[in-house]
Short mmCIF file of C-alpha atoms and ligand atoms in Angstrom, two decimals:
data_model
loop_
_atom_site.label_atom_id
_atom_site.label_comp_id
_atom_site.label_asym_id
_atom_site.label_seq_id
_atom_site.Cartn_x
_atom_site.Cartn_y
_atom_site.Cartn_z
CA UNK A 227 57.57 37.55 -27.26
CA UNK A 228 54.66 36.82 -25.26
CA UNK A 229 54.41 33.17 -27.27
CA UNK A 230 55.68 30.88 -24.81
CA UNK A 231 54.09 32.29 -21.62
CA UNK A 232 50.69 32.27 -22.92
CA UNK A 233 50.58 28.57 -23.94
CA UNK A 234 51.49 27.57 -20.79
CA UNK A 235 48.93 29.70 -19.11
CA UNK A 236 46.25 28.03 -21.91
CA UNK A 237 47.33 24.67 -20.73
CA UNK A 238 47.08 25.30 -17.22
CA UNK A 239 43.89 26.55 -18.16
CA UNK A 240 42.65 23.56 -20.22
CA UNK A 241 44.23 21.48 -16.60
CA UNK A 242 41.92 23.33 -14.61
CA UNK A 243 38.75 22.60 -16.47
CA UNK A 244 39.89 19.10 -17.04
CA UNK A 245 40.10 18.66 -13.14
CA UNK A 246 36.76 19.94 -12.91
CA UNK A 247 35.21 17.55 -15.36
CA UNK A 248 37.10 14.65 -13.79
CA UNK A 249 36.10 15.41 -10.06
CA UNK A 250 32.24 16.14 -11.81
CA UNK A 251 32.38 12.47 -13.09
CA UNK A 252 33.98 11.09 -10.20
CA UNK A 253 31.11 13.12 -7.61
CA UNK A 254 28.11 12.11 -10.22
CA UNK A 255 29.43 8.46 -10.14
CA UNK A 256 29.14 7.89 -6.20
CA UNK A 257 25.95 9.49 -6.14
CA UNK A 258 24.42 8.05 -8.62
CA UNK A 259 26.66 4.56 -6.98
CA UNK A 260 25.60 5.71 -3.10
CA UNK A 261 22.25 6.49 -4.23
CA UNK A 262 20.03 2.57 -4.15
CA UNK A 263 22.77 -0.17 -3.71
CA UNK A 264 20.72 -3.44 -4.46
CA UNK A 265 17.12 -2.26 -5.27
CA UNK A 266 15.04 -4.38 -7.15
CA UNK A 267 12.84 -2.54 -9.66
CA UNK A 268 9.99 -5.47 -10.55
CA UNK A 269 9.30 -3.41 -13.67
CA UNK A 270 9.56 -0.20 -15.23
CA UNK A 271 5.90 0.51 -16.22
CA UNK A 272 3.64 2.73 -14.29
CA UNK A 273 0.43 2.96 -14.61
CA UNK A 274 -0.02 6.56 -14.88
CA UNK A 275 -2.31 8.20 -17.38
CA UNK A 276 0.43 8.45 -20.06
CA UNK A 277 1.23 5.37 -20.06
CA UNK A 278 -1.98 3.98 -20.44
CA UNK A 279 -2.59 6.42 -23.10
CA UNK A 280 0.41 5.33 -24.73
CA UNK A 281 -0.62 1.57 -24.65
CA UNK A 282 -3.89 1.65 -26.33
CA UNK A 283 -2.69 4.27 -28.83
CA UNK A 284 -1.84 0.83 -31.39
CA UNK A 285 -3.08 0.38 -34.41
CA UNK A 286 -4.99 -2.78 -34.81
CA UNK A 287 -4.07 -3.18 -38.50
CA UNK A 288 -0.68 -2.80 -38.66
CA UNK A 289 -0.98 -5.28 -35.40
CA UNK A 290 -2.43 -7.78 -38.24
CA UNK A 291 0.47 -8.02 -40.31
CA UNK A 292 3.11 -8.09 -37.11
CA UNK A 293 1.18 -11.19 -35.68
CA UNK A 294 1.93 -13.12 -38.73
CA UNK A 295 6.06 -13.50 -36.46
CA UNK A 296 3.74 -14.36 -33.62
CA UNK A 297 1.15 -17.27 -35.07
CA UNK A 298 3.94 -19.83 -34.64
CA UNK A 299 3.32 -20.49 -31.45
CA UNK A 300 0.67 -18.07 -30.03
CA UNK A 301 -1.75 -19.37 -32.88
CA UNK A 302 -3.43 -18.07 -36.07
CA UNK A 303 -6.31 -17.02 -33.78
CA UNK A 304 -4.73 -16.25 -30.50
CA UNK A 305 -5.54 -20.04 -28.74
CA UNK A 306 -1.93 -21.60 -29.28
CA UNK A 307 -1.73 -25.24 -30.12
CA UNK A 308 0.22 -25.95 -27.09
CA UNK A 309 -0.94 -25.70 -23.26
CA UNK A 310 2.44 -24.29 -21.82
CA UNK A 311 2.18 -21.07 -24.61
CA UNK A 312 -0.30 -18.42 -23.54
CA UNK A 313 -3.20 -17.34 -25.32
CA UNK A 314 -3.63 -13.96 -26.40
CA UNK A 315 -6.71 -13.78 -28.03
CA UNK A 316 -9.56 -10.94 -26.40
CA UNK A 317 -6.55 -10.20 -23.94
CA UNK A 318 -6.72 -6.34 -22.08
CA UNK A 319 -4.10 -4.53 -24.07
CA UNK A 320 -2.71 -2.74 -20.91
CA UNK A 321 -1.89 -6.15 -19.58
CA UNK A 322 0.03 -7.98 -22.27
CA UNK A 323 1.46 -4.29 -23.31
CA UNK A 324 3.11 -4.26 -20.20
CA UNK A 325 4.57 -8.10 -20.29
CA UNK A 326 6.08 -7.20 -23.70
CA UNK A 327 7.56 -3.95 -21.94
CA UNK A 328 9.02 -6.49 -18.95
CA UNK A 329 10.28 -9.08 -21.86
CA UNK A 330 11.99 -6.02 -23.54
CA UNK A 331 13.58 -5.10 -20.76
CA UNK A 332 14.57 -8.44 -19.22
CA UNK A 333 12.49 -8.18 -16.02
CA UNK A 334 10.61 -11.46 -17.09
CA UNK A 335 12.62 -13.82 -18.35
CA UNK A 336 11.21 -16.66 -20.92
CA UNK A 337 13.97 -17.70 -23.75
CA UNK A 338 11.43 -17.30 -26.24
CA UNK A 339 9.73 -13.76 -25.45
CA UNK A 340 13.03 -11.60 -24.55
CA UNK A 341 14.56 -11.51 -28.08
CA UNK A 342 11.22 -11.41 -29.80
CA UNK A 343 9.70 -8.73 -27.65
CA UNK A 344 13.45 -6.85 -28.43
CA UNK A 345 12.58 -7.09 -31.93
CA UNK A 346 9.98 -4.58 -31.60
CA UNK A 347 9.93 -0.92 -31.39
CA UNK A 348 7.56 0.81 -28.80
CA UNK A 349 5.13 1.55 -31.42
CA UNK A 350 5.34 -2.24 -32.86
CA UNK A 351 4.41 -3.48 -29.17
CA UNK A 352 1.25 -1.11 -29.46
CA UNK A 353 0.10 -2.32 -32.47
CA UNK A 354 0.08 -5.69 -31.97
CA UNK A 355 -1.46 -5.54 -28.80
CA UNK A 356 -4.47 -3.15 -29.96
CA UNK A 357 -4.73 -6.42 -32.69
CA UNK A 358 -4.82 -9.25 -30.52
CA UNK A 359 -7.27 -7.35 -27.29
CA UNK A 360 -9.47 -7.39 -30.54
CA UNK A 361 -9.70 -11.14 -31.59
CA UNK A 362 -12.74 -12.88 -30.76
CA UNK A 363 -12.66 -15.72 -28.18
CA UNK A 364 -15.50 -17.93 -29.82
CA UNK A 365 -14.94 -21.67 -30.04
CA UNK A 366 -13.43 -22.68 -33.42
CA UNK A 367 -13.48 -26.64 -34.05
CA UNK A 368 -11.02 -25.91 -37.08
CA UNK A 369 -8.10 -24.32 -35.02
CA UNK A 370 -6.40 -26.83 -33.32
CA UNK A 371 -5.65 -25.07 -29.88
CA UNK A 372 -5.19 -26.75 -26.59
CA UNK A 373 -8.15 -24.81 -24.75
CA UNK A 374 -9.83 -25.73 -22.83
CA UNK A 375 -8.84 -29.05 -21.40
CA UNK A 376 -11.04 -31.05 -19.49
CA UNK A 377 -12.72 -30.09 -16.37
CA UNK A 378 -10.89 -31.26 -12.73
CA UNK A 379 -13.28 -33.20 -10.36
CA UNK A 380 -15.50 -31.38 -8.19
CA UNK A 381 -13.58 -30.95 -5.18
CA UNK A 382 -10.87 -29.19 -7.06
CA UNK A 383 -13.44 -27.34 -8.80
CA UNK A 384 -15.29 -26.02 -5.65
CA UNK A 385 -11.76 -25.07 -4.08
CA UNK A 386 -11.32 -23.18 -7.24
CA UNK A 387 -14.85 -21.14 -7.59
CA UNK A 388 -14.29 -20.70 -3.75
CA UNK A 389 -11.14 -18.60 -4.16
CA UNK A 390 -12.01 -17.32 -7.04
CA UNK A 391 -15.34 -15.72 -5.90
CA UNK A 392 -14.83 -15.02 -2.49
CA UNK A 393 -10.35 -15.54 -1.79
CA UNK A 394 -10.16 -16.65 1.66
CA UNK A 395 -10.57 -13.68 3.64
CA UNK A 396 -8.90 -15.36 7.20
CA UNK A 397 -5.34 -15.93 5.41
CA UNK A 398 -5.78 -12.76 3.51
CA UNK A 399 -6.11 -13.92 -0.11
CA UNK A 400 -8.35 -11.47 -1.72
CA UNK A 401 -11.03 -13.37 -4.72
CA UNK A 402 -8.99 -13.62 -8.25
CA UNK A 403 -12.08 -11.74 -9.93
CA UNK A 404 -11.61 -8.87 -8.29
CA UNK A 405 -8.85 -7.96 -9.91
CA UNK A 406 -8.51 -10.37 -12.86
CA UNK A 407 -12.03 -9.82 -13.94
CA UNK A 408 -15.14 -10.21 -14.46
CA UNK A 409 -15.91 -8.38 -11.48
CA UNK A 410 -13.42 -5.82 -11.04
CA UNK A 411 -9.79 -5.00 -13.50
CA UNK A 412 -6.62 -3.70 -12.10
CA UNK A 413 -4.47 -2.07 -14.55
CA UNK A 414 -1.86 -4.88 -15.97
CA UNK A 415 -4.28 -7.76 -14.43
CA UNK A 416 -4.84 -10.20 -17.62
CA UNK A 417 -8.06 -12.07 -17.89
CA UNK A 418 -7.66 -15.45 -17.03
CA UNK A 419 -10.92 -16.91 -18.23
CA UNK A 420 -9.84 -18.09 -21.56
CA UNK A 421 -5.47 -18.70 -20.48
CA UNK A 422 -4.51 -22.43 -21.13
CA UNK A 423 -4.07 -24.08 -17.41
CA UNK A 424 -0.72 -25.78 -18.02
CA UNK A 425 0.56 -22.15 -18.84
CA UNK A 426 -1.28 -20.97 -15.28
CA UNK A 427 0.32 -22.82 -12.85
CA UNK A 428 3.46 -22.44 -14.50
CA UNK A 429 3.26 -18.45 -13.87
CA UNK A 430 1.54 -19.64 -10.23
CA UNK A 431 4.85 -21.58 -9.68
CA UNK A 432 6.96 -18.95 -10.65
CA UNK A 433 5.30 -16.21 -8.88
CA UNK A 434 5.63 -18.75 -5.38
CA UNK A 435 9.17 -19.41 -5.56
CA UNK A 436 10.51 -15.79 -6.94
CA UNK A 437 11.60 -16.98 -10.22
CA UNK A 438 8.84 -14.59 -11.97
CA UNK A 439 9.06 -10.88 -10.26
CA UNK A 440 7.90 -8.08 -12.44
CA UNK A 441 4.45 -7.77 -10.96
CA UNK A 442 4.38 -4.40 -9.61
CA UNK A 443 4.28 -4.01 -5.86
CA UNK A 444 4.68 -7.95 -5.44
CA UNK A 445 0.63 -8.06 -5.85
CA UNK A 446 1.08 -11.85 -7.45
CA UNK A 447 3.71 -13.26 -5.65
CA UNK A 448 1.97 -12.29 -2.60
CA UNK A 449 -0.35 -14.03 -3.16
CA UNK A 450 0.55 -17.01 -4.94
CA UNK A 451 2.93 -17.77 -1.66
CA UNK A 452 -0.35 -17.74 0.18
CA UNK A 453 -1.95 -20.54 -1.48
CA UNK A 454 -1.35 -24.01 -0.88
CA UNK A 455 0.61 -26.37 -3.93
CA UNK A 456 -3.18 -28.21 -4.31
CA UNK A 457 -5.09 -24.67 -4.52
CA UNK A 458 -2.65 -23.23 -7.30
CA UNK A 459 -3.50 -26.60 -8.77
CA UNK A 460 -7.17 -26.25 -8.62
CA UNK A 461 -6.98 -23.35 -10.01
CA UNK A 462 -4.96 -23.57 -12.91
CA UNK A 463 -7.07 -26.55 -14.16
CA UNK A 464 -10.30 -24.81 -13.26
CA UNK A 465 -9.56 -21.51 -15.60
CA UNK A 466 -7.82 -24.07 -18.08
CA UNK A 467 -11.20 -25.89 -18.88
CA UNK A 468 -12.96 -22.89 -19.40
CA UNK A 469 -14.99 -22.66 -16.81
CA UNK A 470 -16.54 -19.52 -15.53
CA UNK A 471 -16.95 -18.13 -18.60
CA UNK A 472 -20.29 -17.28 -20.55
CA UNK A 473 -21.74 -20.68 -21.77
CA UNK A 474 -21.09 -21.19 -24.78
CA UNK A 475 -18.36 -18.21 -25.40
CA UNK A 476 -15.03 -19.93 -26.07
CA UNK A 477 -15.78 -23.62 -24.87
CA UNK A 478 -17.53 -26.24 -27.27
CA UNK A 479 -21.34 -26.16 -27.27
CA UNK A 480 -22.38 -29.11 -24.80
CA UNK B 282 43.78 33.45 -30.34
CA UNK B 283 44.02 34.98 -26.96
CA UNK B 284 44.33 32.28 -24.25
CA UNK B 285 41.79 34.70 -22.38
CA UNK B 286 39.40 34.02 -24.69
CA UNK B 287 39.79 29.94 -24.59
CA UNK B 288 39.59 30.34 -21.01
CA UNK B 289 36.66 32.51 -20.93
CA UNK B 290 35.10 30.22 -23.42
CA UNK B 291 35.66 26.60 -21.61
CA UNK B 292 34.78 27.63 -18.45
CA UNK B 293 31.16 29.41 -19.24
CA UNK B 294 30.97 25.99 -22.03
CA UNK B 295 31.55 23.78 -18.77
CA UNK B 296 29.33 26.12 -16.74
CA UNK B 297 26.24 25.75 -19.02
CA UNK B 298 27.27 21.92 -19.20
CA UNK B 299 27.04 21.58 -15.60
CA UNK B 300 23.08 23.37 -14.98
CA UNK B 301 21.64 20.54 -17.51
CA UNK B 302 23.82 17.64 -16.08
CA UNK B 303 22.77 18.63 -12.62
CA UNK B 304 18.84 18.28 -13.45
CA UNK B 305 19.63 15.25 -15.75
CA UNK B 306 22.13 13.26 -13.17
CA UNK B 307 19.88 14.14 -10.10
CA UNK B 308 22.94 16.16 -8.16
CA UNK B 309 20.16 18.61 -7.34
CA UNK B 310 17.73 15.78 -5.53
CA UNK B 311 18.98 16.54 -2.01
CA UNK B 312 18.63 20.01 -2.13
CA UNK B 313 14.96 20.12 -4.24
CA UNK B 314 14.19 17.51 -1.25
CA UNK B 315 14.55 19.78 1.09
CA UNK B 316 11.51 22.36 -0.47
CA UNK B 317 9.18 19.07 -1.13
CA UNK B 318 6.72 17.95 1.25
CA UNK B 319 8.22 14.84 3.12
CA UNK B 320 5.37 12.71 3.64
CA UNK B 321 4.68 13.25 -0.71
CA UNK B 322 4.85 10.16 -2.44
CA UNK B 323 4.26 9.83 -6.01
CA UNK B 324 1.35 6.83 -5.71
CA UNK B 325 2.81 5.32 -9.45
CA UNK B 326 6.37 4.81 -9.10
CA UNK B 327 6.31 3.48 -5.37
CA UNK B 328 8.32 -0.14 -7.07
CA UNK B 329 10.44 1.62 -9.18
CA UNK B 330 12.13 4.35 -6.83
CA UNK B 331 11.68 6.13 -3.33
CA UNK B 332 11.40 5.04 -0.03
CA UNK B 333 8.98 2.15 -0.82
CA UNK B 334 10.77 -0.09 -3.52
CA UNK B 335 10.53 -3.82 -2.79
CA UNK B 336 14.09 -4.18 -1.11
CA UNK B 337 12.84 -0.94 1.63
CA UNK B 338 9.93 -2.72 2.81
CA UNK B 339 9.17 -4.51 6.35
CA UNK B 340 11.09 -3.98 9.51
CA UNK B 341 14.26 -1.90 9.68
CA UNK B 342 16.07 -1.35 12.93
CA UNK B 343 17.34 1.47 13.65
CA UNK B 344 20.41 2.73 15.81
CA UNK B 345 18.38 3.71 18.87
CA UNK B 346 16.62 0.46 19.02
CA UNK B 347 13.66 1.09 17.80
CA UNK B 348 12.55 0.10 14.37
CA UNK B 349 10.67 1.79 11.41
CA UNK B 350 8.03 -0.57 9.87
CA UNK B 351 7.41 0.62 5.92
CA UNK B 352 4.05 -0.91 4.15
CA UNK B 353 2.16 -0.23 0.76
CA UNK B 354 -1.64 -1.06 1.13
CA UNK B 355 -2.93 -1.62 -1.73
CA UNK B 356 -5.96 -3.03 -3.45
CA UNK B 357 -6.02 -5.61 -1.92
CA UNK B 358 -3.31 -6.70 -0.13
CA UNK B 359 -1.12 -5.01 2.80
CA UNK B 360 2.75 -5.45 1.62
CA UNK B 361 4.41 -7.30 3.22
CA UNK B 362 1.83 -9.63 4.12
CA UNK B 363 3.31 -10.80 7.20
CA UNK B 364 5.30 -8.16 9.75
CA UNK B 365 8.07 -8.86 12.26
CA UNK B 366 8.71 -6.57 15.23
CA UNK B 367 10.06 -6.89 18.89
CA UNK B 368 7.83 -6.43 22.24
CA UNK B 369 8.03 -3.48 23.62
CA UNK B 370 9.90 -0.93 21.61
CA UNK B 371 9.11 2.42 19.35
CA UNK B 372 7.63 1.32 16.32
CA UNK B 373 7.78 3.77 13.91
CA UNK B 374 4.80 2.92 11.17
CA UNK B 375 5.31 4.36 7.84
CA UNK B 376 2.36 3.40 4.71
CA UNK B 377 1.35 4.51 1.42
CA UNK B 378 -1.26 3.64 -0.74
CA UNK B 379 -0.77 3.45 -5.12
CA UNK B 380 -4.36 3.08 -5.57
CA UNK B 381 -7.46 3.87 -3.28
CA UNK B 382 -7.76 5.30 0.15
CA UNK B 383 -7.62 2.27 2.87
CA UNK B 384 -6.44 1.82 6.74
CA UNK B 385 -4.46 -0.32 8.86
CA UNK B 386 -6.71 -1.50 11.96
CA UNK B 387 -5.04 -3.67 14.05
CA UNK B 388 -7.80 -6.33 15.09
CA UNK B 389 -7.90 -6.02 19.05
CA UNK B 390 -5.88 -2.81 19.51
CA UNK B 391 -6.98 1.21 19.29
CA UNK B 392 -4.97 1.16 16.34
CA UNK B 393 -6.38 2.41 12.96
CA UNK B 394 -4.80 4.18 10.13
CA UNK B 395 -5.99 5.63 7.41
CA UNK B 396 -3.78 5.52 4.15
CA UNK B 397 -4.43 7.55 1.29
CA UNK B 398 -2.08 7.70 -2.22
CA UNK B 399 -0.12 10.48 -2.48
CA UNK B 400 0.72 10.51 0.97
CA UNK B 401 2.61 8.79 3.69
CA UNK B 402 0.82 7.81 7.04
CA UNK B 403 3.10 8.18 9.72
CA UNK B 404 2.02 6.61 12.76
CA UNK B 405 4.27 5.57 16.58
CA UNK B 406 3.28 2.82 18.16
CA UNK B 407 4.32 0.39 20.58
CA UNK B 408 3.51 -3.54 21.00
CA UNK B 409 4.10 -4.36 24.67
CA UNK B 410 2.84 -7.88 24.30
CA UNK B 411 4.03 -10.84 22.21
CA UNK B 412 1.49 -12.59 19.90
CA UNK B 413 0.61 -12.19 16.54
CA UNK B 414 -2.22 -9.69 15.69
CA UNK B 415 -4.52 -9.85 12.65
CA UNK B 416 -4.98 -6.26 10.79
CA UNK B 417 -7.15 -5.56 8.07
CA UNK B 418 -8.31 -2.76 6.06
CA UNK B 419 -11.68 -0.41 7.66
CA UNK B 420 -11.87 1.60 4.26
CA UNK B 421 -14.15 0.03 2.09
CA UNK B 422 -11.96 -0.22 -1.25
CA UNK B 423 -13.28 -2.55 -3.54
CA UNK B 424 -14.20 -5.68 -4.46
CA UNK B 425 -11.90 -7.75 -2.51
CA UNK B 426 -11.75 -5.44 0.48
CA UNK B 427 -13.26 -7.48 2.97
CA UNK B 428 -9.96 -10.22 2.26
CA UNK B 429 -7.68 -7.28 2.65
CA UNK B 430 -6.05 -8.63 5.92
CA UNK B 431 -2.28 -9.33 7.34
CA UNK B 432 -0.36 -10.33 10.02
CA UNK B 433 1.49 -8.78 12.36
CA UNK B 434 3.81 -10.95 14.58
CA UNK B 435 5.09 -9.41 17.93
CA UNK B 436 7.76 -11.63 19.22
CA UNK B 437 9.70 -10.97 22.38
CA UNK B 438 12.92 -8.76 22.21
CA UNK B 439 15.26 -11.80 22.59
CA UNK B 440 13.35 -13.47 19.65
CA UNK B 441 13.75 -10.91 17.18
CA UNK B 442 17.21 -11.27 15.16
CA UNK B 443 20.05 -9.10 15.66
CA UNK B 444 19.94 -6.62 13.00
CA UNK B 445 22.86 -3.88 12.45
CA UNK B 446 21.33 -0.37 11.78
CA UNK B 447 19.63 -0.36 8.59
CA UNK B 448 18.82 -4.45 8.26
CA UNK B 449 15.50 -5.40 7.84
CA UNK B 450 13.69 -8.74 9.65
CA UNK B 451 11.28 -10.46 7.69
CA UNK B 452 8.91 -13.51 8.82
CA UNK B 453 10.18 -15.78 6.79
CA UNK B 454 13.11 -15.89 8.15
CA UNK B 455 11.91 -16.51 11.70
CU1 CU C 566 -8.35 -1.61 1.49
#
C-alpha cells in the first residue's frame, strides 16, 4: 500500500516549491525595495518618438463632444471666464497632453484637474487635446473670457520683453521664447502668448517654491528660482495682456 | 496520479514562471548591466530612472574623500544650476545631455567638456582654489545657448558640510 508514503512525499513536494515561491517574493521585494529608496520621478512622460506619436494620434471630433465636461470652466472657446483657469485654446497638443498625463497620475496636483483628467482613458486625453490645439485664438467680443487684461506700465513691460527676448545671460536664465515659442518649441513647452496672467504667476509661484514639480529635468523650476518675485511679476502680467502676439490676433482691435 | 508527475509538473510550471518574472521584475538588471556599455544613457528617461533622476544630481561624497559631481545639460540650462565642491580634492565629473550636443567650459580654467545624449562625459578634475567659477556651454545649441551658463562654487575643505558616503551638498544649503 504505497498510499500513505506517496502523499507525504507530494506534500513535501508542494513544501518545496512553496519555499521557492516565498523566498522568490521575498528576493524580488528587496530588490525591487533596495533598488531607488526616495527618487522623485517629476513625471512619467518621455518624449520619445512614440510618445509623441501617440499624443497627436487624437481625433479632433470626438475631442468636440468631450469638451462639452470641460467648457465649465475652461470656456466654450478655450479663453475661460476666469483669470486663475488656463486657457486652452490654439494650445501645442504635446504640451497640455502631457499635463493631463501628470494630472492622471497625480504628479501635478490641482483639486480640480486630478479627478477629471482620471475620468479619461488614454485615447479620451488624445482626442480632446487634438480638439482644443485646433481652436482659433481670434478675439471674440461675445465670449466673456478674462484675456487679456490690461497692459502693466512700462518698466514692468521692458523687464518683461527683456527676459523674454534675450533671458539674462549673466545669471543664466535662458529667453522664455526659446523654448516657449515663437522662436524656438521644446517638446511639452506650452505657448504662453495667449495664457491668462493671474494663472502665470500662479504656475511661476509654484514652480519657485517646489509646490509644482512635474517639469521634466527641473527645466521650470530652475528657472523660475532664478528670477526675482518683481520679474515673475512682470512677466505674468506682460503675457496676460496679450502682448507679443500678432496685432490684432487674439487681443481687441485698437 | 503519480506524485512524480505533480512534482515534475510544478517545478518545470514554476521554472517557466520564473524566466518571464525575471525580465518583468528586473532580477536580470545587474547581470544584463554588466554586457551594456557603462557610459550608455538612454537621453529620454534621464528623470524617470538611472543614474541621473532628480534626487542623484549635484555633489556626492564619496568614501575616499573625493566626490562625484553628476549634471544634465540641457537646452538650456546646466542642472543643477549652482554646484558645491571642496578645494582641493578629486572631482569626479559625470554629464549627460537629453537633447543636443553641448559642453561644460569652465570660464577661466582649461576645462571644457563636450556632452553629447546618449552618452555620459566622464571627466577628473581638481579645484585647488576657492572661489566661485562661471561655466557655460561652447556648443552652439540653440536659441538660448548663449544664456546657457552656471555656477560652480569652490569653497575651502573646512567649508564644505560633512557628508557620510553617499550624501549629496547642494548650494542652497550653504
Ligand atoms: Cu548648450
Amino acid at each position: 500500500m504505497p498510499v500513505p508514503h506517496n502523499r507525504n512525499r507530494s506534500r513535501s513536494a508542494f513544501r518545496l516549491v512553496g519555499i521557492l515561491f516565498l523566498v522568490l517574493t521575498a528576493t524580488v521585494l528587496l530588490l525591487r525595495a533596495g533598488d531607488n529608496p526616495g527618487v522623485h520621478v517629476p513625471s512619467y512622460v518621455e518624449w520619445t518618438p512614440e510618445t509623441i506619436a501617440t499624443a497627436s494620434s487624437g481625433d479632433a471630433f470626438r475631442g468636440l463632444l468631450l469638451s462639452r465636461h470641460c467648457e465649465h470652466c475652461h470656456g466654450a472657446e478655450g479663453f475661460s471666464q476666469k483669470a486663475d483657469t488656463p486657457n486652452l485654446a490654439g494650445m501645442d497638443r504635446l504640451a497640455i497632453w502631457k499635463q493631463l498625463q501628470d494630472f492622471r497620475a497625480g504628479k501635478r496636483v490641482s483639486f480640480p484637474m486630478n479627478p477629471i483628467a482620471q475620468s479619461l482613458s488614454t485615447k479620451d486625453v488624445a482626442d480632446v487635446v487634438a480638439y482644443y490645439a485646433k481652436l482659433p485664438v481670434f478675439y471674440d467680443p461675445d465670449d466673456h473670457r478674462a484675456f487679456p487684461e490690461p497692459a502693466p506700465d512700462p518698466v514692468r513691460k521692458g523687464v518683461a520683453w527683456r527676459l523674454i527676448n534675450f533671458g539674462d545671460g549673466e545669471r543664466g536664465i535662458p529667453p522664455c521664447q526659446a523654448c516657449h515659442g515663437p522662436v524656438a518649441y521644446r517638446p511639452g513647452a506650452p505657448a504662453l502668448l495667449t495664457q491668462n496672467g493671474p494663472y502665470l504667476l500662479e504656475q511661476l509661484e509654484a514652480f519657485a517654491n517646489d509646490k509644482r514639480a512635474n517639469d521634466i529635468n527641473e527645466a521650470m523650476r530652475t528657472i523660475a528660482q532664478l528670477l526675482t518675485d518683481d520679474e515673475r511679476h512682470a512677466l505674468a502680467e506682460y503675457y496676460g495682456a496679450g502682448l507679443g502676439m500678432n496685432p490684432g490676433s487674439a487681443v481687441a482691435p485698437r | 496520479m503519480n506524485w512524480r508527475k505533480i512534482r515534475t509538473f510544478l517545478i518545470t510550471l514554476f521554472v517557466l514562471l520564473l524566466i518571464p518574472a525575471t525580465r518583468f521584475y528586473q532580477i536580470d538588471e545587474p547581470i544584463l548591466r554588466m554586457f551594456r556599455n557603462p557610459r550608455r544613457v538612454d537621453p529620454f528617461s534621464l528623470h524617470v530612472e538611472g543614474e541621473f533622476v532628480e534626487s542623484n544630481l549635484g555633489t556626492e561624497q564619496n568614501s575616499d574623500g573625493s566626490v562625484t559631481v553628476r549634471m544634465i545639460a540641457q537646452q538650456y540650462l546646466f542642472i543643477p544650476h549652482c554646484i558645491l565642491v571642496p578645494a582641493g580634492v578629486p572631482v569626479h565629473l559625470r554629464i549627460t545631455s537629453p537633447d543636443a550636443v553641448h559642453s561644460l567650459a569652465f570660464l577661466g580654467t582649461d576645462y571644457n567638456v563636450k556632452v553629447t545624449p546618449g552618452a555620459i562625459s566622464v571627466a577628473e578634475m581638481q579645484l585647488p582654489r576657492a572661489g566661485e567659477y562661471k561655466t557655460a556651454c561652447r556648443e552652439f545649441c540653440g536659441a538660448g545657448h548663449y544664456a546657457m551658463r552656471s555656477v560652480v562654487k569652490v569653497v575651502p575643505q573646512e567649508q564644505f558640510p560633512v557628508l557620510q558616503p553617499g550624501e549629496r551638498g547642494a548650494c542652497a544649503a550653504q
